[in-house]
């Protein structure tokens, strides 16, 4: 079960709490796809370059933990990243990325504008207002397919995590943005300030995992992300992933941009359509069991391959 409120815990068999230690923030990027530190951002607006369809929110690699203390797992606890061999590569990078002020400010206000700006000047709009509203019909089509315990990867401001909690569904959101985690908690959801590439509670036992709002782009390598989640979800579990409506398969370097001169640091991102996601999933050990589109948003349900 999930207990609401600050300091709540996610309770259940096999869920354990690791010790924590301080470490520099890390990009939520599979090792081997890291970027180095960047120069201070200059001023500039969102104009210029071509705009893509909206991307969603993501999160970056965070802190480190180890060991076990018992069945409880506190909200907003920070953790150690997965060892290099477990995260499909090696190395890490220190960056603000999704913890930069433009993103946190947008979540606090519940309003944009906010973009991911490519190196070529093109922008990918971020749907901050929708993320901060209650679940729409497309979101509810995802919520209705969730079963058992649910892990919301890159939960953002928490609309899905809070809705799952309101339905009595044992669930946990993870996000590397402290502001996103705090907002999720205020809405009544459970959340950890954690990267998907860090050790997670209940690994291998989650019944459902969510990659909604474009979070299949986390780390800039969909195949690596899907391989990671193959180890997080139970063998009988389900992964629901949202993809872009277009048939694209692209990787790019982006920065969070509020259109008023404030920029985050660069990090790798990915955008994939249904065809590309199906191919990446197959290589990562998943089978597509269902596809649907609602309100111009496209989703795939994936099950672990035997």
GROMACS .gro file of N, CA and C in nm, residues 49-50 115-124 252-257:
model
   54
   49UNK      N    1   1.480   2.833  -3.609
   49UNK     CA    2   1.486   2.688  -3.619
   49UNK      C    3   1.348   2.631  -3.636
   50UNK      N    4   1.343   2.504  -3.672
   50UNK     CA    5   1.214   2.439  -3.694
   50UNK      C    6   1.164   2.377  -3.566
  115UNK      N    7   1.076   2.458  -2.381
  115UNK     CA    8   1.114   2.382  -2.500
  115UNK      C    9   1.237   2.297  -2.471
  116UNK      N   10   1.259   2.201  -2.559
  116UNK     CA   11   1.390   2.140  -2.572
  116UNK      C   12   1.451   2.200  -2.698
  117UNK      N   13   1.564   2.268  -2.682
  117UNK     CA   14   1.628   2.332  -2.797
  117UNK      C   15   1.741   2.244  -2.847
  118UNK      N   16   1.735   2.213  -2.977
  118UNK     CA   17   1.840   2.132  -3.039
  118UNK      C   18   1.964   2.218  -3.066
  119UNK      N   19   2.072   2.148  -3.097
  119UNK     CA   20   2.195   2.219  -3.131
  119UNK      C   21   2.180   2.298  -3.260
  120UNK      N   22   2.091   2.251  -3.352
  120UNK     CA   23   2.073   2.322  -3.479
  120UNK      C   24   1.976   2.438  -3.467
  121UNK      N   25   1.926   2.464  -3.346
  121UNK     CA   26   1.835   2.576  -3.324
  121UNK      C   27   1.688   2.538  -3.326
  122UNK      N   28   1.656   2.418  -3.375
  122UNK     CA   29   1.517   2.373  -3.373
  122UNK      C   30   1.468   2.351  -3.232
  123UNK      N   31   1.338   2.362  -3.211
  123UNK     CA   32   1.282   2.347  -3.077
  123UNK      C   33   1.173   2.240  -3.074
  124UNK      N   34   1.165   2.172  -2.962
  124UNK     CA   35   1.061   2.072  -2.936
  124UNK      C   36   0.978   2.126  -2.820
  252UNK      N   37   1.912   1.324  -3.048
  252UNK     CA   38   1.963   1.460  -3.062
  252UNK      C   39   2.013   1.510  -2.927
  253UNK      N   40   2.094   1.614  -2.932
  253UNK     CA   41   2.137   1.682  -2.810
  253UNK      C   42   2.048   1.803  -2.790
  254UNK      N   43   1.993   1.820  -2.670
  254UNK     CA   44   1.898   1.928  -2.645
  254UNK      C   45   1.932   1.998  -2.513
  255UNK      N   46   1.871   2.114  -2.495
  255UNK     CA   47   1.880   2.189  -2.369
  255UNK      C   48   1.742   2.240  -2.335
  256UNK      N   49   1.707   2.241  -2.206
  256UNK     CA   50   1.581   2.300  -2.163
  256UNK      C   51   1.589   2.451  -2.181
  257UNK      N   52   1.487   2.509  -2.243
  257UNK     CA   53   1.487   2.650  -2.282
  257UNK      C   54   1.349   2.708  -2.250
   0.00000   0.00000   0.00000
